[in-house]
PDB file of N, CA and C in Angstrom:
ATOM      1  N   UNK A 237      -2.422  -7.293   8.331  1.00 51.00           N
ATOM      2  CA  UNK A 237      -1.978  -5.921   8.378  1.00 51.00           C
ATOM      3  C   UNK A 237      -2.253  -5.381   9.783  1.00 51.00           C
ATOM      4  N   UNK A 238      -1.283  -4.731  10.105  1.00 64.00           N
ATOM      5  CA  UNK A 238      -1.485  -4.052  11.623  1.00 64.00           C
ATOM      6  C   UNK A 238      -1.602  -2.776  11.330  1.00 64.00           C
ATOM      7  N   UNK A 239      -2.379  -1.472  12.298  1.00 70.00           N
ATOM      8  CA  UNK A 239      -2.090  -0.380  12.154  1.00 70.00           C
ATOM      9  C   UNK A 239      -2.105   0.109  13.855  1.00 70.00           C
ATOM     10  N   UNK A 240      -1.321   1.165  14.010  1.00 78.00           N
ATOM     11  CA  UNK A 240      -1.525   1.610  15.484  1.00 78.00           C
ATOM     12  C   UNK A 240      -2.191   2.837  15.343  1.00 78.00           C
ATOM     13  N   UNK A 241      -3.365   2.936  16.083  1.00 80.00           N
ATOM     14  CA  UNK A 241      -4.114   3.868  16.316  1.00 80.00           C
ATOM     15  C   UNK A 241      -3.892   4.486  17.962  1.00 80.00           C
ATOM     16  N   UNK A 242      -3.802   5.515  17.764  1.00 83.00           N
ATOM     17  CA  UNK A 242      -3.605   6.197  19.157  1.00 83.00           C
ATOM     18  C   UNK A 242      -4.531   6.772  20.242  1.00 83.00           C
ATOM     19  N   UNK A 243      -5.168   5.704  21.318  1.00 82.00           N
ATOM     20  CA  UNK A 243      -6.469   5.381  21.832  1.00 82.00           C
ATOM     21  C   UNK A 243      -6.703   6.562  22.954  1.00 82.00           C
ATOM     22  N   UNK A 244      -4.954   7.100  23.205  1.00 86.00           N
ATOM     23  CA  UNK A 244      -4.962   8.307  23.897  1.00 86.00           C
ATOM     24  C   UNK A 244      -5.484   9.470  23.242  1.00 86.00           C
ATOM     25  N   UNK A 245      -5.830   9.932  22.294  1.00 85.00           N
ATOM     26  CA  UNK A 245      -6.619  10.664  21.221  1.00 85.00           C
ATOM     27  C   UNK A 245      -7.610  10.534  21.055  1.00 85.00           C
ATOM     28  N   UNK A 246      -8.814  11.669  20.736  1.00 84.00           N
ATOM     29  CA  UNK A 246     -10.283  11.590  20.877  1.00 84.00           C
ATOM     30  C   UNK A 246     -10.029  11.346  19.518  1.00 84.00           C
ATOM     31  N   UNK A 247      -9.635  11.763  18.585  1.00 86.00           N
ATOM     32  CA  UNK A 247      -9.715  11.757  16.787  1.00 86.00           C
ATOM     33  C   UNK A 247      -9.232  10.036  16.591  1.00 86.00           C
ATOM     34  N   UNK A 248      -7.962   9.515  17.309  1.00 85.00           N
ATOM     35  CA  UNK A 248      -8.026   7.999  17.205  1.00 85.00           C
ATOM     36  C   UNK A 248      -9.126   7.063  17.712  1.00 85.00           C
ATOM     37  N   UNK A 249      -9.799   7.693  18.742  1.00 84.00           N
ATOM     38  CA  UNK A 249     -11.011   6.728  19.278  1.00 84.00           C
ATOM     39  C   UNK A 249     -12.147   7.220  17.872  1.00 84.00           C
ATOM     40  N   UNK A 250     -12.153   8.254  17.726  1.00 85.00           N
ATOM     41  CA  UNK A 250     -13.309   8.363  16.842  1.00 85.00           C
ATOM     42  C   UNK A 250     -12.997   7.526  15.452  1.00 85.00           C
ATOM     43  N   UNK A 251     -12.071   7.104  14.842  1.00 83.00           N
ATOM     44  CA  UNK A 251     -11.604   6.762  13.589  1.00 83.00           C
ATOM     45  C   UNK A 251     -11.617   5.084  14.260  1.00 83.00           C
ATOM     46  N   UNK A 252     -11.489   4.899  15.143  1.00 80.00           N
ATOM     47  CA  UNK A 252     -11.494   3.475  15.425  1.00 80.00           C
ATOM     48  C   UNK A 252     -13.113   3.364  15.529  1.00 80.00           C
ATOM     49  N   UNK A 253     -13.590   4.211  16.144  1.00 81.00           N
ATOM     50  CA  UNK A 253     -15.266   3.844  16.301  1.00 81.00           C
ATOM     51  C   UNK A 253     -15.758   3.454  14.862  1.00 81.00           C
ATOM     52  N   UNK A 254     -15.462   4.569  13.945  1.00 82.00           N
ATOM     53  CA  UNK A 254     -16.159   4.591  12.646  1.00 82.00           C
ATOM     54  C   UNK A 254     -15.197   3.393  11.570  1.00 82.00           C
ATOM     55  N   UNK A 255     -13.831   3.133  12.103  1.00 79.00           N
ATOM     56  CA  UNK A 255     -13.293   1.897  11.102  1.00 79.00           C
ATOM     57  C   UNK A 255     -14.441   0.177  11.974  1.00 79.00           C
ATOM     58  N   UNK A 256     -15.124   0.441  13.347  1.00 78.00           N
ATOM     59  CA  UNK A 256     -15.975  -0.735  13.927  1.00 78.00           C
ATOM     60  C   UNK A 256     -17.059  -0.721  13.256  1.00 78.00           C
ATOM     61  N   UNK A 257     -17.695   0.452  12.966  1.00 77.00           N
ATOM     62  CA  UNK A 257     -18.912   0.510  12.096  1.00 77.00           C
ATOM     63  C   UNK A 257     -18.977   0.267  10.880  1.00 77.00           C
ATOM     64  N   UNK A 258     -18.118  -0.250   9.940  1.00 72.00           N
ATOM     65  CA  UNK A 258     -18.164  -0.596   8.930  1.00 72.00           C
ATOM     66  C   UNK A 258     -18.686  -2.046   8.766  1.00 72.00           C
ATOM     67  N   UNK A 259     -19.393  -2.659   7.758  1.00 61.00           N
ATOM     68  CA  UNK A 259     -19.775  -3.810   6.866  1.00 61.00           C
ATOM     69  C   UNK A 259     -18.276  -4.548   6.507  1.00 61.00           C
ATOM     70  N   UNK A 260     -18.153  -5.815   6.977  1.00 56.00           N
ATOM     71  CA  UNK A 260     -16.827  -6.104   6.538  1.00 56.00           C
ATOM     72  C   UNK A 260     -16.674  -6.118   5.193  1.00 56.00           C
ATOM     73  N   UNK A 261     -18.178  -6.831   4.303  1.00 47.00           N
ATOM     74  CA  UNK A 261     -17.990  -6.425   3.102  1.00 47.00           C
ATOM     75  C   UNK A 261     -17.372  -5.660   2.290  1.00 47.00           C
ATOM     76  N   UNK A 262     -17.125  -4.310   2.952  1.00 49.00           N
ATOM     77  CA  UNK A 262     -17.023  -3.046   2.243  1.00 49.00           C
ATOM     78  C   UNK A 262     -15.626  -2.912   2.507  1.00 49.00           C
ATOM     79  N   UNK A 263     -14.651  -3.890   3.038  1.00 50.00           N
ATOM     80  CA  UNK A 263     -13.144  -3.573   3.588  1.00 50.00           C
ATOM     81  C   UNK A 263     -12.603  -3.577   1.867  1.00 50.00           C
ATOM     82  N   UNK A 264     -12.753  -4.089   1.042  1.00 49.00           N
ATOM     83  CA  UNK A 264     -12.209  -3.728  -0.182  1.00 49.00           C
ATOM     84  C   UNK A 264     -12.811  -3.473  -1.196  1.00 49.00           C
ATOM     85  N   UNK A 265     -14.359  -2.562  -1.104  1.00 52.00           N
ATOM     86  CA  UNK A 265     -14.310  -2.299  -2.310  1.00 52.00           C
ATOM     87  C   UNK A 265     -14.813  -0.646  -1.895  1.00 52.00           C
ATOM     88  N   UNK A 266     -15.248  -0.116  -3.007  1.00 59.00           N
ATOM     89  CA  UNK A 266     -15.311   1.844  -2.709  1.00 59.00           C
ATOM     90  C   UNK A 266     -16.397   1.494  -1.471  1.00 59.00           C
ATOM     91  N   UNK A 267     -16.173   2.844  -0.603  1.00 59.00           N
ATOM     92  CA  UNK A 267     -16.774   3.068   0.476  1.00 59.00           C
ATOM     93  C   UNK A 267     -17.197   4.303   0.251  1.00 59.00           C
ATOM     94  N   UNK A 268     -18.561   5.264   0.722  1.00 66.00           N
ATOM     95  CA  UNK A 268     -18.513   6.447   0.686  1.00 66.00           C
ATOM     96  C   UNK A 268     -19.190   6.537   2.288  1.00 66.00           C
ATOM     97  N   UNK A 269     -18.712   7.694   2.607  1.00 63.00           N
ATOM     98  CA  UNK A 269     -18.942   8.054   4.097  1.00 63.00           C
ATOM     99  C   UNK A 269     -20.291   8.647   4.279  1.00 63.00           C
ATOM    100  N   UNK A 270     -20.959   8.144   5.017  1.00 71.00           N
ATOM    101  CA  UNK A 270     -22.438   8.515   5.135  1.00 71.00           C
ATOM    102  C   UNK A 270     -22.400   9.494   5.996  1.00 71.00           C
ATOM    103  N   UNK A 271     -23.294  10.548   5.536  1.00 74.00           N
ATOM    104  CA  UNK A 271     -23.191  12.009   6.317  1.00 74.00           C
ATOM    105  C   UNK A 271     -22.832  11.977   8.317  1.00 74.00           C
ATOM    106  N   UNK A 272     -24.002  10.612   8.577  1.00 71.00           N
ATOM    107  CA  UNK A 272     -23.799  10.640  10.533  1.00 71.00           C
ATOM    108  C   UNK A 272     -22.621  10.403  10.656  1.00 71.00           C
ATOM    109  N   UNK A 273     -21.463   9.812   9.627  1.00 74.00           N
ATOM    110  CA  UNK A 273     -19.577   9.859   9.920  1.00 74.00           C
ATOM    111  C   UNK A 273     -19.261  11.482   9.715  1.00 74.00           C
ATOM    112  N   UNK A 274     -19.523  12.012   8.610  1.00 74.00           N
ATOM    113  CA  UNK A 274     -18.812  13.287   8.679  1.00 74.00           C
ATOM    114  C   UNK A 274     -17.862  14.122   9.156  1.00 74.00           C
ATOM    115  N   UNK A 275     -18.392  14.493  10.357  1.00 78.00           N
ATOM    116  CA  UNK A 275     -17.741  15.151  11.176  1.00 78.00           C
ATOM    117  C   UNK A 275     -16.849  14.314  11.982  1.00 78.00           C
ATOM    118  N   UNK A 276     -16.612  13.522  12.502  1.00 76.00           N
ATOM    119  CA  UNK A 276     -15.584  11.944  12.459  1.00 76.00           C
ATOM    120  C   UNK A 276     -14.892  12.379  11.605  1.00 76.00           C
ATOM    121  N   UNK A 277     -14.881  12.045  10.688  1.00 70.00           N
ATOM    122  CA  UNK A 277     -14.245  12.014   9.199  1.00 70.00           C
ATOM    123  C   UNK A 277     -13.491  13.147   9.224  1.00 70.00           C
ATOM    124  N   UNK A 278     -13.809  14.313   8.889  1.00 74.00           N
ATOM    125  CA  UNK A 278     -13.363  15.663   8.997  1.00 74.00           C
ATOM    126  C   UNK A 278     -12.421  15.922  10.115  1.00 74.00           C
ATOM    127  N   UNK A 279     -12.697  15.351  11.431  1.00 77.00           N
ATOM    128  CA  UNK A 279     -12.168  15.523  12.567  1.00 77.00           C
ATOM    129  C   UNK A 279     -10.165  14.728  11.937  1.00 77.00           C
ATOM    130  N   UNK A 280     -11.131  13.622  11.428  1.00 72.00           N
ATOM    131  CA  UNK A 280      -9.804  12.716  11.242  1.00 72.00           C
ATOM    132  C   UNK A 280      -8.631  13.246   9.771  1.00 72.00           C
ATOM    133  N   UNK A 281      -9.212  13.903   8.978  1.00 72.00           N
ATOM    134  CA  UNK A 281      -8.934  14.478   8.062  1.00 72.00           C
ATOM    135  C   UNK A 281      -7.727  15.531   8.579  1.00 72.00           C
ATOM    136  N   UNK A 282      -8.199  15.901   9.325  1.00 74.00           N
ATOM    137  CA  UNK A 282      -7.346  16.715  10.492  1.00 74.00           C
ATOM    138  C   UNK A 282      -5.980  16.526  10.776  1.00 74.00           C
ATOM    139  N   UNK A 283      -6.492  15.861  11.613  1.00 76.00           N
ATOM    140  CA  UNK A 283      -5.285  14.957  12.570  1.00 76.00           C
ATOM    141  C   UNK A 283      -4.523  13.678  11.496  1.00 76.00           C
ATOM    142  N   UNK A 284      -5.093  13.305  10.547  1.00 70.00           N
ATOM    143  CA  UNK A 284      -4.246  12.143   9.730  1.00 70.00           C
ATOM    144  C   UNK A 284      -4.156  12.346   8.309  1.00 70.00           C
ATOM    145  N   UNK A 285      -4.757  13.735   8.330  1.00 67.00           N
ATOM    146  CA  UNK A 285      -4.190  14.283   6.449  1.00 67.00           C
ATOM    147  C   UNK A 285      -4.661  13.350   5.380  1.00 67.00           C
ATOM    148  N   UNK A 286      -5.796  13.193   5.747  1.00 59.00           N
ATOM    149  CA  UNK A 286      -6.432  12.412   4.815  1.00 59.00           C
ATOM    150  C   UNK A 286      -7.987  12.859   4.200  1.00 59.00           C
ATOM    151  N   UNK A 287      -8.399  12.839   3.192  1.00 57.00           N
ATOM    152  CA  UNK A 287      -9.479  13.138   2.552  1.00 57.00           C
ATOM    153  C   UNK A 287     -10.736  12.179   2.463  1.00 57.00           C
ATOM    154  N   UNK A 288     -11.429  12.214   3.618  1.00 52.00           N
ATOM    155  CA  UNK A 288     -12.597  10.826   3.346  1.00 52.00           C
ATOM    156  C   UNK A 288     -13.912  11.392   2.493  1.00 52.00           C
ATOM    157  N   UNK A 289     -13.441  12.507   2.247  1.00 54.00           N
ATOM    158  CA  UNK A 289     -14.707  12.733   1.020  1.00 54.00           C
ATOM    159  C   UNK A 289     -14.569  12.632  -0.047  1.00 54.00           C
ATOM    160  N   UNK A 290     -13.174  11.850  -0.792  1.00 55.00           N
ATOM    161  CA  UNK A 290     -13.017  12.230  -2.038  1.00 55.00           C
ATOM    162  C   UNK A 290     -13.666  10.618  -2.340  1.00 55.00           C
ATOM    163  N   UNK A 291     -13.643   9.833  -1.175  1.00 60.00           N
ATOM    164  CA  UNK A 291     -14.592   8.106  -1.631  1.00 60.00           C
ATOM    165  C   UNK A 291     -13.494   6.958  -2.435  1.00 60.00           C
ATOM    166  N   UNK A 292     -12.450   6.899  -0.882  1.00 63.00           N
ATOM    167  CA  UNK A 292     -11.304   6.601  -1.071  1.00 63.00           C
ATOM    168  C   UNK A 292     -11.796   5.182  -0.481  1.00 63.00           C
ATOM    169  N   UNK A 293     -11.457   3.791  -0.826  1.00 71.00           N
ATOM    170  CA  UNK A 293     -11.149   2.527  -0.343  1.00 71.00           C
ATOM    171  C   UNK A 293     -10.448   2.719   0.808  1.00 71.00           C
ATOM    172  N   UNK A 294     -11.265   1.940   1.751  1.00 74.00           N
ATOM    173  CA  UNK A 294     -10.850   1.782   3.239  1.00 74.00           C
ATOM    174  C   UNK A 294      -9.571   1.272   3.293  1.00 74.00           C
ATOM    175  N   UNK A 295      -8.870   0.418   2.198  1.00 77.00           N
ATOM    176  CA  UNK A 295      -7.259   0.183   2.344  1.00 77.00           C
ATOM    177  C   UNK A 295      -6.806   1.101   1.830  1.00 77.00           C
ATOM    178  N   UNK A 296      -6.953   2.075   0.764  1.00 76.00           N
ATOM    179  CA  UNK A 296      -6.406   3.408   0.299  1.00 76.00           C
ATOM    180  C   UNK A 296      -6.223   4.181   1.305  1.00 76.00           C
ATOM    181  N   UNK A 297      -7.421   4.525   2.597  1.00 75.00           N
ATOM    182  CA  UNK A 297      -7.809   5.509   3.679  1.00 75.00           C
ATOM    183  C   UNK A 297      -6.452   4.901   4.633  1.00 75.00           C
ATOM    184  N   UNK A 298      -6.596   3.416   4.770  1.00 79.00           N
ATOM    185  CA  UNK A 298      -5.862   2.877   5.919  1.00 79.00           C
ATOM    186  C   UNK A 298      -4.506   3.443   5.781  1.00 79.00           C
ATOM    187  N   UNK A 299      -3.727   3.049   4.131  1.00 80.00           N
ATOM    188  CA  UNK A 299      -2.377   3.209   3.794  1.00 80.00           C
ATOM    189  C   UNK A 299      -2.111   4.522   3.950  1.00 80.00           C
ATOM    190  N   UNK A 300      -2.981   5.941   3.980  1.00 79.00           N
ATOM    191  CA  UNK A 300      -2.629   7.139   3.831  1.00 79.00           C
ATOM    192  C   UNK A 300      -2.416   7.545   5.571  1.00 79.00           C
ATOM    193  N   UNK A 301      -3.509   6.664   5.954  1.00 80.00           N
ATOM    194  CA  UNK A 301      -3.118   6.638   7.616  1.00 80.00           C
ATOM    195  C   UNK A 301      -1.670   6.660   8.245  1.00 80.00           C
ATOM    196  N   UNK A 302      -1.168   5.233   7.664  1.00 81.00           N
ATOM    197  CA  UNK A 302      -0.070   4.782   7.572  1.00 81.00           C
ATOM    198  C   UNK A 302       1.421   5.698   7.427  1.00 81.00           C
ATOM    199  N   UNK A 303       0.587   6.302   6.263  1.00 82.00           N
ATOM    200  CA  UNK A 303       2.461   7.159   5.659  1.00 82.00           C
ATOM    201  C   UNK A 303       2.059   8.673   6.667  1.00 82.00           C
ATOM    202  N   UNK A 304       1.068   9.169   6.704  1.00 77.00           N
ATOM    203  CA  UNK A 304       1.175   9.909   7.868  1.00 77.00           C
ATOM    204  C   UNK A 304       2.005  10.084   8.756  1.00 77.00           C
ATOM    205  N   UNK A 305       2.176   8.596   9.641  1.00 67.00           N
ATOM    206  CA  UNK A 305       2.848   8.456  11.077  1.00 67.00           C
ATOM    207  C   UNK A 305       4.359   8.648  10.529  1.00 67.00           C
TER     208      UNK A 305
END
């Protein structure tokens, strides 16, 4: 799976920082966002219309990324 993240963007560098910090483990099963993401999160919630507090699967998060663009 490919996704393009837009590196010219502080909200794409931050969502790429916090998709590096993840446990690969955790690429498919529930993830919940630990408070030091938050504001990351929120930032990205923003800019990609997505909800990382509702404790969405990182391929659920990715695909909503996706239909965004």
């Amino acid at each position: 799976m490919t996704i393009h993240i837009d590196l010219e963007n502080p909200k794409g560098i931050a969502l790429l920082e916090y998709l590096r910090s993840l446990d690969y483990v955790t690429i498919d099963s529930e993830y919940e966002i630990p408070e030091s993401h938050k504001a990351e999160a929120m930032e990205a919630k923003a800019e990609y219309d997505i909800n990382p507090s509702q404790g969405k699967t990182i391929k659920e998060t990715i695909e909503a990324i996706k239909k965004a663009k």
